[in-house]
mmCIF file of C-alpha atoms in Angstrom:
data_model
loop_
_atom_site.group_PDB
_atom_site.id
_atom_site.type_symbol
_atom_site.label_atom_id
_atom_site.label_comp_id
_atom_site.label_asym_id
_atom_site.label_seq_id
_atom_site.Cartn_x
_atom_site.Cartn_y
_atom_site.Cartn_z
ATOM 1 C CA MET T 28 -26.763 -35.324 4.560
ATOM 2 C CA GLY T 29 -25.358 -37.618 1.890
ATOM 3 C CA SER T 30 -23.077 -36.712 -0.728
ATOM 4 C CA GLU T 31 -25.802 -37.344 -3.462
ATOM 5 C CA VAL T 32 -27.983 -34.732 -1.855
ATOM 6 C CA LEU T 33 -25.050 -32.062 -1.517
ATOM 7 C CA ALA T 34 -24.134 -32.779 -5.237
ATOM 8 C CA ALA T 35 -27.828 -32.137 -6.341
ATOM 9 C CA ILE T 36 -27.814 -28.804 -4.322
ATOM 10 C CA LEU T 37 -24.377 -27.838 -5.940
ATOM 11 C CA LEU T 38 -25.959 -28.519 -9.339
ATOM 12 C CA MET T 39 -29.006 -26.727 -8.580
ATOM 13 C CA VAL T 40 -27.233 -23.521 -7.410
ATOM 14 C CA GLY T 41 -24.142 -23.763 -9.555
ATOM 15 C CA VAL T 42 -25.573 -24.376 -13.043
ATOM 16 C CA PRO T 43 -28.230 -21.495 -13.332
ATOM 17 C CA PHE T 44 -26.163 -18.881 -11.440
ATOM 18 C CA PHE T 45 -22.934 -19.494 -12.917
ATOM 19 C CA GLY T 46 -23.892 -21.031 -16.273
ATOM 20 C CA ILE T 47 -27.289 -19.848 -17.510
ATOM 21 C CA TYR T 48 -27.095 -16.221 -16.005
ATOM 22 C CA PRO T 49 -23.733 -15.235 -17.568
ATOM 23 C CA THR T 50 -24.939 -16.595 -20.829
ATOM 24 C CA TYR T 51 -28.020 -14.373 -20.831
ATOM 25 C CA LEU T 52 -25.755 -11.462 -19.668
ATOM 26 C CA PHE T 53 -23.331 -12.151 -22.483
ATOM 27 C CA ARG T 54 -26.122 -12.343 -24.915
ATOM 28 C CA LYS T 55 -27.315 -8.868 -23.731
ATOM 29 C CA GLY T 56 -23.921 -7.359 -24.258
ATOM 30 C CA ARG T 57 -23.223 -7.030 -20.687
ATOM 31 C CA LEU T 58 -20.666 -9.420 -20.367
ATOM 32 C CA SER T 59 -17.383 -10.022 -22.390
ATOM 33 C CA PRO T 60 -16.463 -13.087 -23.790
ATOM 34 C CA LYS T 61 -13.538 -13.763 -21.746
ATOM 35 C CA SER T 62 -15.464 -13.490 -18.608
ATOM 36 C CA LEU T 63 -18.192 -15.830 -19.872
ATOM 37 C CA MET T 64 -15.361 -18.252 -20.345
ATOM 38 C CA VAL T 65 -14.277 -18.003 -16.811
ATOM 39 C CA TYR T 66 -17.911 -18.521 -15.610
ATOM 40 C CA LEU T 67 -18.580 -21.696 -18.079
ATOM 41 C CA ALA T 68 -15.332 -23.108 -16.749
ATOM 42 C CA PHE T 69 -16.531 -22.858 -13.359
ATOM 43 C CA THR T 70 -20.027 -24.429 -14.245
ATOM 44 C CA ALA T 71 -18.191 -27.238 -15.971
ATOM 45 C CA TRP T 72 -16.264 -27.803 -12.842
ATOM 46 C CA VAL T 73 -19.209 -27.844 -10.508
ATOM 47 C CA VAL T 74 -21.160 -30.277 -13.110
ATOM 48 C CA MET T 75 -18.039 -32.617 -13.127
ATOM 49 C CA LEU T 76 -17.529 -32.423 -9.370
ATOM 50 C CA ALA T 77 -21.367 -33.068 -8.621
ATOM 51 C CA PHE T 78 -21.647 -36.098 -11.087
ATOM 52 C CA GLY T 79 -18.134 -37.623 -9.667
ATOM 53 C CA ALA T 80 -19.975 -37.162 -6.229
ATOM 54 C CA ILE T 81 -23.286 -38.699 -7.403
ATOM 55 C CA LEU T 82 -21.564 -41.656 -9.295
ATOM 56 C CA ASP T 83 -18.969 -42.216 -6.912
ATOM 57 C CA SER T 84 -16.305 -41.920 -9.533
ATOM 58 C CA GLY T 85 -12.747 -41.000 -8.517
ATOM 59 C CA SER T 86 -11.786 -39.976 -11.984
ATOM 60 C CA LEU T 87 -14.511 -37.531 -12.615
ATOM 61 C CA VAL T 88 -13.477 -36.013 -9.079
ATOM 62 C CA ILE T 89 -9.743 -35.852 -10.363
ATOM 63 C CA GLY T 90 -10.768 -34.480 -13.665
ATOM 64 C CA SER T 91 -13.101 -31.679 -11.860
ATOM 65 C CA PHE T 92 -9.690 -30.950 -9.966
ATOM 66 C CA ALA T 93 -8.088 -30.161 -13.313
ATOM 67 C CA LEU T 94 -10.928 -28.048 -14.394
ATOM 68 C CA MET T 95 -10.854 -26.050 -11.118
ATOM 69 C CA LEU T 96 -7.128 -25.371 -11.992
ATOM 70 C CA LEU T 97 -8.131 -24.577 -15.583
ATOM 71 C CA THR T 98 -10.959 -22.141 -14.088
ATOM 72 C CA ALA T 99 -8.543 -20.575 -11.808
ATOM 73 C CA GLY T 100 -5.969 -19.735 -14.415
ATOM 74 C CA LEU T 101 -8.342 -18.385 -16.766
ATOM 75 C CA ALA T 102 -9.759 -16.182 -13.627
ATOM 76 C CA ILE T 103 -6.302 -14.764 -13.332
ATOM 77 C CA ALA T 104 -5.768 -14.326 -17.005
ATOM 78 C CA PHE T 105 -8.816 -12.596 -17.616
ATOM 79 C CA ARG T 106 -8.890 -10.684 -14.198
ATOM 80 C CA LYS T 107 -9.079 -6.994 -15.922
ATOM 81 C CA GLU T 108 -12.045 -7.955 -18.184
ATOM 82 C CA MET T 109 -13.873 -9.451 -15.041
ATOM 83 C CA LEU T 110 -13.321 -6.591 -13.039
ATOM 84 C CA ARG T 111 -14.409 -4.399 -15.648
ATOM 85 C CA ASP T 112 -17.764 -6.256 -16.206
ATOM 86 C CA ALA T 113 -18.277 -6.441 -12.626
ATOM 87 C CA TYR T 114 -17.780 -2.746 -12.036
ATOM 88 C CA SER T 115 -19.388 -1.418 -15.433
ATOM 89 C CA VAL T 116 -22.924 -1.048 -13.924
ATOM 90 C CA GLU T 117 -24.710 2.152 -14.257
ATOM 91 C CA VAL T 118 -26.696 2.891 -10.769
ATOM 92 C CA SER T 119 -28.378 6.243 -10.294
ATOM 93 C CA PRO T 120 -27.624 7.894 -6.726
ATOM 94 C CA ASP T 121 -31.271 8.644 -6.438
ATOM 95 C CA GLU T 122 -32.541 4.966 -7.480
ATOM 96 C CA PRO T 123 -34.203 3.096 -4.867
ATOM 97 C CA LEU T 124 -32.855 -0.430 -3.843
ATOM 98 C CA ARG T 125 -33.724 -3.113 -6.072
ATOM 99 C CA LEU T 126 -33.604 -6.726 -4.499
ATOM 100 C CA ARG T 127 -32.189 -8.549 -7.680
ATOM 101 C CA TRP T 128 -28.993 -6.383 -6.990
ATOM 102 C CA LEU T 129 -28.254 -8.683 -4.108
ATOM 103 C CA VAL T 130 -27.910 -11.863 -6.387
ATOM 104 C CA ALA T 131 -26.537 -10.046 -9.306
ATOM 105 C CA LEU T 132 -23.064 -11.100 -10.779
ATOM 106 C CA ASN T 133 -22.005 -7.388 -10.576
ATOM 107 C CA SER T 134 -21.689 -4.639 -8.193
ATOM 108 C CA SER T 135 -24.764 -2.934 -8.437
ATOM 109 C CA PHE T 136 -25.713 -3.119 -4.931
ATOM 110 C CA TRP T 137 -22.125 -2.031 -3.610
ATOM 111 C CA VAL T 138 -22.329 0.944 -6.139
ATOM 112 C CA TRP T 139 -25.812 1.959 -5.078
ATOM 113 C CA LEU T 140 -24.610 1.361 -1.093
ATOM 114 C CA ALA T 141 -21.353 3.817 -2.186
ATOM 115 C CA TYR T 142 -23.741 6.362 -3.479
ATOM 116 C CA ARG T 143 -25.965 6.424 -0.215
ATOM 117 C CA ARG T 144 -23.325 5.795 2.490
ATOM 118 C CA GLY T 145 -19.971 6.094 0.935
ATOM 119 C CA ALA T 146 -17.263 3.914 -0.619
ATOM 120 C CA THR T 147 -15.442 3.178 2.628
ATOM 121 C CA LEU T 148 -18.657 1.774 4.407
ATOM 122 C CA ALA T 149 -19.861 -0.103 1.295
ATOM 123 C CA ALA T 150 -16.155 -1.600 0.829
ATOM 124 C CA ALA T 151 -16.190 -2.709 4.671
ATOM 125 C CA ILE T 152 -19.761 -4.301 4.429
ATOM 126 C CA ASN T 153 -18.664 -6.048 1.206
ATOM 127 C CA VAL T 154 -15.742 -7.287 2.676
ATOM 128 C CA ILE T 155 -17.335 -8.587 5.905
ATOM 129 C CA THR T 156 -20.191 -10.239 4.062
ATOM 130 C CA THR T 157 -17.729 -12.247 1.908
ATOM 131 C CA TYR T 158 -15.349 -13.123 4.978
ATOM 132 C CA LEU T 159 -18.483 -14.412 6.997
ATOM 133 C CA THR T 160 -19.808 -16.209 3.830
ATOM 134 C CA VAL T 161 -16.420 -18.037 3.130
ATOM 135 C CA LEU T 162 -16.139 -19.030 6.774
ATOM 136 C CA GLY T 163 -19.619 -19.902 7.242
ATOM 137 C CA THR T 164 -19.544 -22.135 4.413
ATOM 138 C CA ILE T 165 -16.428 -23.983 5.632
ATOM 139 C CA ALA T 166 -17.783 -24.429 8.889
ATOM 140 C CA LEU T 167 -21.077 -25.741 7.725
ATOM 141 C CA LEU T 168 -19.171 -28.214 5.549
ATOM 142 C CA ASN T 169 -17.027 -29.229 8.506
ATOM 143 C CA HIS T 170 -20.088 -29.680 10.427
ATOM 144 C CA PHE T 171 -22.309 -31.709 7.958
ATOM 145 C CA LEU T 172 -19.573 -33.825 6.336
ATOM 146 C CA GLY T 173 -17.520 -34.423 9.446
ATOM 147 C CA GLY T 174 -14.638 -32.541 8.120
ATOM 148 C CA HIS T 175 -11.416 -31.563 10.100
ATOM 149 C CA PHE T 176 -10.546 -28.353 8.169
ATOM 150 C CA SER T 177 -8.470 -26.322 10.504
ATOM 151 C CA LEU T 178 -10.791 -23.174 10.708
ATOM 152 C CA LYS T 179 -8.693 -21.106 13.347
ATOM 153 C CA SER T 180 -5.482 -20.867 11.001
ATOM 154 C CA PHE T 181 -7.655 -20.258 8.027
ATOM 155 C CA VAL T 182 -9.378 -17.271 9.835
ATOM 156 C CA VAL T 183 -6.305 -15.460 10.446
ATOM 157 C CA VAL T 184 -4.739 -16.113 6.957
ATOM 158 C CA TYR T 185 -8.038 -14.960 5.261
ATOM 159 C CA ALA T 186 -8.367 -12.001 7.431
ATOM 160 C CA VAL T 187 -5.076 -10.716 5.938
ATOM 161 C CA ILE T 188 -6.508 -11.537 2.389
ATOM 162 C CA MET T 189 -9.443 -9.425 3.109
ATOM 163 C CA VAL T 190 -7.349 -6.637 3.879
ATOM 164 C CA PHE T 191 -6.074 -6.331 0.267
ATOM 165 C CA GLN T 192 -9.685 -7.181 -0.826
ATOM 166 C CA PHE T 193 -10.720 -3.960 1.099
ATOM 167 C CA ARG T 194 -8.155 -1.840 -0.757
ATOM 168 C CA SER T 195 -9.319 -3.030 -4.031
ATOM 169 C CA VAL T 196 -12.916 -2.718 -3.520
ATOM 170 C CA TYR T 197 -12.450 0.670 -1.989
ATOM 171 C CA ARG T 198 -10.609 1.814 -4.852
ATOM 172 C CA ARG T 199 -13.034 0.560 -7.303
ATOM 173 C CA LEU T 200 -16.054 2.080 -5.469
ATOM 174 C CA TYR T 201 -14.365 5.484 -5.042
ATOM 175 C CA GLU T 202 -13.453 5.433 -8.779
ATOM 176 C CA LYS T 203 -16.901 4.925 -9.849
ATOM 177 C CA THR T 204 -18.550 6.939 -7.297
ATOM 178 C CA GLY T 205 -16.322 9.768 -6.074
ATOM 179 C CA ILE T 206 -17.889 9.537 -2.776
ATOM 180 C CA ASP T 207 -15.681 8.688 0.265
#
């Protein structure tokens, strides 16, 4: 798979999910301006990286690295607003599962699962899903791009990070639902 194809896939997924959808949520009043800034900075990074790969431009790729650092800085600075936006969903305990919750930028599915099965199980599944998604993405990129990223050492370090992620997710879900 060529870099042009990967860049096109990056554009097709990144722009609608992290650019158009957050703007829609902002217009509906369900996303704060600070969270929108983080999502749009991420979208700009994805677009610049994709165009750098398509045009084989080193300056665009290096510029995208600067945008990535800006996005990380904004995400750290606006962390509280982003968490508030993510966990400000209203899900009824009796509501049936909605498939759109699986692709939403908020925690609707996890809150629903916490109401049904408890915050501990919902947080555990959330963390395991995130862990497997990140590791699977890195493994696929290594395979298709012929990369040499050391997955073994990353697995251990990322597992330690996921322990702290579990604590955070559990605390937020328990605060929201009151069900252990």
